[in-house]
Tab-separated table of C-alpha atoms and ligand atoms in Angstrom:
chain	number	residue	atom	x	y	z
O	1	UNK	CA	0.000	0.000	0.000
O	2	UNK	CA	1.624	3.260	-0.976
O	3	UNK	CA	0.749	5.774	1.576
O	4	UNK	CA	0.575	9.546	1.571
O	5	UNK	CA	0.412	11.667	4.172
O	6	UNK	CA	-0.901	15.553	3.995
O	7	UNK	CA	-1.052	18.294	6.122
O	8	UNK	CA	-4.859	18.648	6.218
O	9	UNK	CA	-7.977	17.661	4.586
O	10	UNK	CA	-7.772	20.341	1.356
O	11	UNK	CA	-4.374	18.779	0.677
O	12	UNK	CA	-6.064	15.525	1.176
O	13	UNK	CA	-8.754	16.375	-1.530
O	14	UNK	CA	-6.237	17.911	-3.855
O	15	UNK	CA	-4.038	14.680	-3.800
O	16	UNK	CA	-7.158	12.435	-4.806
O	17	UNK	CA	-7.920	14.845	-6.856
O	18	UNK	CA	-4.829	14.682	-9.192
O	19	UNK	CA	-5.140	10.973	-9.233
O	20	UNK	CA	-8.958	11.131	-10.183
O	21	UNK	CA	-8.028	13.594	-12.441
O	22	UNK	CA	-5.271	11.872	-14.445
O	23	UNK	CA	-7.725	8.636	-14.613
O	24	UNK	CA	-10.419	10.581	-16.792
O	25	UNK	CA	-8.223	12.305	-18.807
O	26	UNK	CA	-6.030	9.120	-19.677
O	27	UNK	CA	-9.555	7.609	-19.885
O	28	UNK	CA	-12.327	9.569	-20.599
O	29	UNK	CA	-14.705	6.657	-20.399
O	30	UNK	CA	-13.232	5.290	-17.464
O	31	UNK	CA	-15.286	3.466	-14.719
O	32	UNK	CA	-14.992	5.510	-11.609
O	33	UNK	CA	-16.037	3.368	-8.543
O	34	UNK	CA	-16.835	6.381	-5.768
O	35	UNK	CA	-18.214	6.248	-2.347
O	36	UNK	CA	-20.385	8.666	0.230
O	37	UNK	CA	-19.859	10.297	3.392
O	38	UNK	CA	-18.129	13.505	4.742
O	39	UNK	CA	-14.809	12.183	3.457
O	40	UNK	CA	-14.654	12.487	-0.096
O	41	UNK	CA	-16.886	16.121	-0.397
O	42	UNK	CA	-13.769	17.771	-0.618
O	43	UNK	CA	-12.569	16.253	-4.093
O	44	UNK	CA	-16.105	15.712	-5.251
O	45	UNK	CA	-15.865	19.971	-5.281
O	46	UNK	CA	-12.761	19.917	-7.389
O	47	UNK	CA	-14.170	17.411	-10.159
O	48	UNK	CA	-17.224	19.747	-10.623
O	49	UNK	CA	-14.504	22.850	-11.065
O	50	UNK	CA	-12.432	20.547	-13.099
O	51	UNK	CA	-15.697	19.844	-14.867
O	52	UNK	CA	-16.479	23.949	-15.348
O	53	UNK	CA	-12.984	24.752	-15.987
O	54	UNK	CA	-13.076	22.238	-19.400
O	55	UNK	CA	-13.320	18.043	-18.105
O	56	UNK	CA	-16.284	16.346	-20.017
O	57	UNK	CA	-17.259	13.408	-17.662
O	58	UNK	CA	-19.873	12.831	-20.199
O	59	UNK	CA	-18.568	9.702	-21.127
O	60	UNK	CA	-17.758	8.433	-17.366
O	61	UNK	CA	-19.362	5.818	-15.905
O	62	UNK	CA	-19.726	5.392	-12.071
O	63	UNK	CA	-21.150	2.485	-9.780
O	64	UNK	CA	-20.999	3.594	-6.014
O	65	UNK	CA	-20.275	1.658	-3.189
O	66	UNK	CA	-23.679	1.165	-0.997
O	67	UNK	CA	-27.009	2.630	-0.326
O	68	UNK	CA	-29.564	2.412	2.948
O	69	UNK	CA	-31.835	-0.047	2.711
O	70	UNK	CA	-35.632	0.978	2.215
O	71	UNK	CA	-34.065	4.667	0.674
O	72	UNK	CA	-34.195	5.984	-2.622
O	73	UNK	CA	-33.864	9.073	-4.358
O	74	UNK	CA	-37.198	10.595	-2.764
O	75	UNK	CA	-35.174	10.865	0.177
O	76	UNK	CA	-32.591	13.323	1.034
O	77	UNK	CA	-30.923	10.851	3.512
O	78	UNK	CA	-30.134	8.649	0.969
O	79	UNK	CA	-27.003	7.775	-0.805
O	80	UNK	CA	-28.262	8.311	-4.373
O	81	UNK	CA	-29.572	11.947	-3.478
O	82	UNK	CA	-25.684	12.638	-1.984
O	83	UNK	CA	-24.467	11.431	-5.094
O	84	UNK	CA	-26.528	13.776	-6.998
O	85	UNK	CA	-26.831	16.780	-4.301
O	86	UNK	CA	-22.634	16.576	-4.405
O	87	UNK	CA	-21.193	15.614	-7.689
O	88	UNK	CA	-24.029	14.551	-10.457
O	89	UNK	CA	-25.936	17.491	-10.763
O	90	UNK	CA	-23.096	19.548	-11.343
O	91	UNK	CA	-20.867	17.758	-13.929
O	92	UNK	CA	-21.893	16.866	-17.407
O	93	UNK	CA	-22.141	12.966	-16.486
O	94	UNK	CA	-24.698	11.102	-17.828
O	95	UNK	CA	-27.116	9.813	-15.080
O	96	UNK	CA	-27.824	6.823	-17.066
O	97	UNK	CA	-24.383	6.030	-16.553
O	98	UNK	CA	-24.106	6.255	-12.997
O	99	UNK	CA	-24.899	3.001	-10.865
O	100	UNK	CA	-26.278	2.386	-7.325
O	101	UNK	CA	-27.816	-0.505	-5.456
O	102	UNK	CA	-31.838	0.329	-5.403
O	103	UNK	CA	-32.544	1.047	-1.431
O	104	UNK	CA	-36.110	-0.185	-2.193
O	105	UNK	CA	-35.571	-3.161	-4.515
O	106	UNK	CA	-38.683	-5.774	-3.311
O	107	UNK	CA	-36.369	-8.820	-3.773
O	108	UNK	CA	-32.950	-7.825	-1.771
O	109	UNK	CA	-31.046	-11.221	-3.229
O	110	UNK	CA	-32.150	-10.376	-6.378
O	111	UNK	CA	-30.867	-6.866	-5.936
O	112	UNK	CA	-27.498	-8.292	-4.913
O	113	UNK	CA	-27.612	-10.703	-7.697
O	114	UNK	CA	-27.890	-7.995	-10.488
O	115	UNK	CA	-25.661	-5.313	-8.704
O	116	UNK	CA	-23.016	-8.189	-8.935
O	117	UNK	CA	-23.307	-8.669	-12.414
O	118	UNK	CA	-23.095	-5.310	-13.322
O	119	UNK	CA	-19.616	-4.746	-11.396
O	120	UNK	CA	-18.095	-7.751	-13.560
O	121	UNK	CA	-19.273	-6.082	-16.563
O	122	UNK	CA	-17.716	-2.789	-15.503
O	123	UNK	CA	-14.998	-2.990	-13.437
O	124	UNK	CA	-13.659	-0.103	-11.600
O	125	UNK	CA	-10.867	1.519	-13.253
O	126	UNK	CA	-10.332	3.036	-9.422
O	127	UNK	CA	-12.260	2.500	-6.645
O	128	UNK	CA	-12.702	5.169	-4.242
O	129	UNK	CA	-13.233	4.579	-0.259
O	130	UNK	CA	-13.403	6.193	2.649
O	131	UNK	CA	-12.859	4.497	6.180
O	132	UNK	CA	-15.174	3.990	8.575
O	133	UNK	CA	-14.327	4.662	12.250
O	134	UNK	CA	-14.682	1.070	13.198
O	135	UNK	CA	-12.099	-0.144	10.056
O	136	UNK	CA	-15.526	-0.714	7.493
O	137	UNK	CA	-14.951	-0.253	3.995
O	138	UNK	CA	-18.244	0.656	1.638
O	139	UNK	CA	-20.637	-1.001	4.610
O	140	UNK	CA	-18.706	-4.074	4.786
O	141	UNK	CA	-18.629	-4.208	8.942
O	142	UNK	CA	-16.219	-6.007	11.080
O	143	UNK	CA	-16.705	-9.811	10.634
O	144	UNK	CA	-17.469	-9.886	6.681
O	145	UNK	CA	-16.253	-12.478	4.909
O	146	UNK	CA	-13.384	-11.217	2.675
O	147	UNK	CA	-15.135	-13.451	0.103
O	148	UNK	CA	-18.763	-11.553	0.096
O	149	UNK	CA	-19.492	-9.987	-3.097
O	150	UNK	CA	-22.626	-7.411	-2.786
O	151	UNK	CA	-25.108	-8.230	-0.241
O	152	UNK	CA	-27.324	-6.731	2.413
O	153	UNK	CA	-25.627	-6.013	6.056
O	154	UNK	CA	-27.195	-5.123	9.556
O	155	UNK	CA	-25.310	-1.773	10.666
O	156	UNK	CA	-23.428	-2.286	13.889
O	157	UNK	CA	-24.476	0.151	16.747
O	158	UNK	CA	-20.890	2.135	16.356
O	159	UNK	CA	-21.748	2.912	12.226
O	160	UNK	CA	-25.304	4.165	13.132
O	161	UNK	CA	-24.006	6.264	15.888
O	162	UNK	CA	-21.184	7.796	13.408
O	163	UNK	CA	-23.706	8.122	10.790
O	164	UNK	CA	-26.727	9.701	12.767
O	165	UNK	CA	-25.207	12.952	12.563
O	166	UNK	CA	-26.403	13.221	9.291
O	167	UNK	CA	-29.713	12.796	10.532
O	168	UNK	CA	-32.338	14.397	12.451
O	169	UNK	CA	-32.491	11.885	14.760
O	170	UNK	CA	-30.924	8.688	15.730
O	171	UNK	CA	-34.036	6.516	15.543
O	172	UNK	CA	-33.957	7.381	11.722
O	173	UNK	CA	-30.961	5.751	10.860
O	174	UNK	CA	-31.623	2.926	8.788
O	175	UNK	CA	-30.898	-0.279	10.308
O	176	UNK	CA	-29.627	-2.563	7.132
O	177	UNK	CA	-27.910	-1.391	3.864
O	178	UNK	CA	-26.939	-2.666	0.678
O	179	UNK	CA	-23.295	-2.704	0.213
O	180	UNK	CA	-20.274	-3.808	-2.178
O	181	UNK	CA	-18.624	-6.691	-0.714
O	182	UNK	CA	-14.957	-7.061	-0.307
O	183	UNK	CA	-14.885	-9.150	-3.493
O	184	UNK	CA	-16.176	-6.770	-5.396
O	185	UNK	CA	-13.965	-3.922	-3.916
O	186	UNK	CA	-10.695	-5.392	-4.255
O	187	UNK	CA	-11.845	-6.721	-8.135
O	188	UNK	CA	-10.745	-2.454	-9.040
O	189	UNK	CA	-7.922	-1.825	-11.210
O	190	UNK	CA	-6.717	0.539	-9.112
O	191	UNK	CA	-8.439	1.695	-5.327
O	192	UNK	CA	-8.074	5.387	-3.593
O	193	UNK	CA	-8.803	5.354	-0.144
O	194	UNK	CA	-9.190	8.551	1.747
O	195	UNK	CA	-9.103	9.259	6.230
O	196	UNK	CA	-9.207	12.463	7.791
O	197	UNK	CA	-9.278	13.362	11.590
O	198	UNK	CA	-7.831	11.944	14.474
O	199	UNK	CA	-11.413	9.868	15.117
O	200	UNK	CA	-9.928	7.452	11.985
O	201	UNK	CA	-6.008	7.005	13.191
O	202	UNK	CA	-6.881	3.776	14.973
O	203	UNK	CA	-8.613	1.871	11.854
O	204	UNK	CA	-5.640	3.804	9.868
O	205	UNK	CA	-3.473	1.971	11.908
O	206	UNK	CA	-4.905	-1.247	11.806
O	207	UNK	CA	-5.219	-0.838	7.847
O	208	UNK	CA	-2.010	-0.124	7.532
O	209	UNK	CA	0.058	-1.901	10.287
O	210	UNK	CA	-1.922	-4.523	11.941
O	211	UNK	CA	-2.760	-8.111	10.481
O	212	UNK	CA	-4.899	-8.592	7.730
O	213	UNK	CA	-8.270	-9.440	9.619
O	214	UNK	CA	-11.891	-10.185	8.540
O	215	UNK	CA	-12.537	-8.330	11.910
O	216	UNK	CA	-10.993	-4.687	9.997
O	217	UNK	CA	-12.356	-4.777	6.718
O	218	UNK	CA	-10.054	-2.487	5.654
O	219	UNK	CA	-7.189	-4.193	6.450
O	220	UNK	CA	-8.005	-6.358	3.274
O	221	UNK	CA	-6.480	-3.666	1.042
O	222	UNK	CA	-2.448	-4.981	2.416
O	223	UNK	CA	-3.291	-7.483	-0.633
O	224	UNK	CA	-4.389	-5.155	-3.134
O	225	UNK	CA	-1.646	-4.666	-6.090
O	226	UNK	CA	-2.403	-0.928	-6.368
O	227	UNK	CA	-4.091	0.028	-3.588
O	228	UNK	CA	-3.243	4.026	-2.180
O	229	UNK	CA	-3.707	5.777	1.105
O	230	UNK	CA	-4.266	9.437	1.121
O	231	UNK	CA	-4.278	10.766	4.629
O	232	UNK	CA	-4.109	13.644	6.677
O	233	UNK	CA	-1.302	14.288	9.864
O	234	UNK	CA	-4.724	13.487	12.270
O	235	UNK	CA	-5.675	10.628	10.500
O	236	UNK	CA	-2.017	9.251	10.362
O	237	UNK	CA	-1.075	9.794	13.779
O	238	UNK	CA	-0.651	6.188	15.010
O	239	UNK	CA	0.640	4.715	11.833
O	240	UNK	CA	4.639	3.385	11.948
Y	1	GLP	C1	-20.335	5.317	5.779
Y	1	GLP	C2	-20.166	4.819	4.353
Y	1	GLP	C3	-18.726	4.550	4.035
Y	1	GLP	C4	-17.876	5.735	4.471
Y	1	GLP	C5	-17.957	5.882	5.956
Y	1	GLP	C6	-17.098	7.020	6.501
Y	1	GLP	O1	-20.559	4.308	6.686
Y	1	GLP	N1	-20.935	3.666	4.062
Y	1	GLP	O2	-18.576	4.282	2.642
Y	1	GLP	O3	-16.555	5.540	4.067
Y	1	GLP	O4	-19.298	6.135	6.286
Y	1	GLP	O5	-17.791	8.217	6.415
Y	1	GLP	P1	-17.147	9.635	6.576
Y	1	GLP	O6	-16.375	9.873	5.319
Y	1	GLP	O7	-18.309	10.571	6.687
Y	1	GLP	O8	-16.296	9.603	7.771
């Protein structure tokens, strides 16, 4: 894992930036794999200047990492509306080219089933992640099978704590999600993975320098071939 450490968050974002950057213009049909949360606002605000200041992402294609279970678009909590509220509404991708699981699918295994197939057919050219306080990666919680490919997962208590701040309140946190599985994570040509803020130096550190353990997803990424970690001075703080 190649590892890169910045002062702050901005320098953070401007890092993944460059590499997100350099992908699309190498590529300008590339498959961009790209994720939620506070984490990765920062570059999602340089691709939409990089977008005004002369990128097409018209041709781009994008699956995303998970959604809430029982969400969709009609709500603002949900992953699709970030997607759209933060990056999609203000580049010139095509939305029928962008890719999410469907929070309200009747038939969940069917849901899985097709999300599956659609990440063999377009595999990531780079997969963005964040990093969830507890080591997750996409949803995938401590305990998930390195071998899962997309399926539905029961939050633990510590994600829908983290998350509720994003809601009103607590209670409204979903309880399940759809999410990539590792399988389908570490299938990406190339993966970006983003942590900011002292509250993610101890999954850092277990990422980075502790075994590679079902029980921190994220340590999983030790195996990828191309696998980078932008992150800030807090983040990195406990990392050898
Ligand atoms: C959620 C998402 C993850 C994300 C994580 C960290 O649980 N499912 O994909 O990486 O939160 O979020 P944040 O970037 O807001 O710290």
């Amino acid at each position: 894992m190649k590892v890169i450490i910045t002062k702050d968050y901005e320098e953070m974002s401007q890092k993944a930036f460059e590499v997100m950057h350099a992908i699309v213009a190498a590529k300008p049909d590339a498959v961009l794999g790209l994720a939620t949360g506070t984490t990765p606002i920062g570059l999602y605000k340089r691709m939409i200047e990089d977008c005004k200041n002369g990128t097409s992402y018209k041709a781009v294609k994008t699956v995303n990492l998970d959604e809430y279970k029982g969400l969709d678009y009609s709500s603002d909590q949900s992953y699709v509306y970030f997607m759209r509220d933060n990056l999609f509404d203000h580049i010139d991708i095509d939305l029928k080219n962008t890719n999410i699981e469907n929070g309200k699918a009747e038939d969940a295994a069917k849901e899985c089933e097709r999300y599956d197939a659609l990440l063999e057919e377009l595999q990531q050219d780079v997969q963005l992640l964040g990093l969830g306080s507890n080591g997750h990666i996409a949803f995938n919680e401590p305990g998930t099978p390195f071998g899962c490919g997309t399926h539905v997962v029961d939050l633990t208590e510590s994600t829908i704590k983290d998350n509720s701040r994003l809601f009103k309140d607590i209670s409204e946190v979903p309880r399940q999600a759809f999410t990539q599985g590792p399988k389908n994570i570490m299938r990406a040509k190339k993966i970006l993975i983003l942590a900011s803020g002292q509250n993610k130096a101890k999954a850092v550190y277990g990422m980075v320098n502790g075994p590679v353990t079902e029980e921190l997803p994220a340590s999983i990424l030790q195996l990828h071939p191309d696998c980078t970690l932008i992150v800030d001075e807090a983040a990195a703080s406990l990392i050898k």
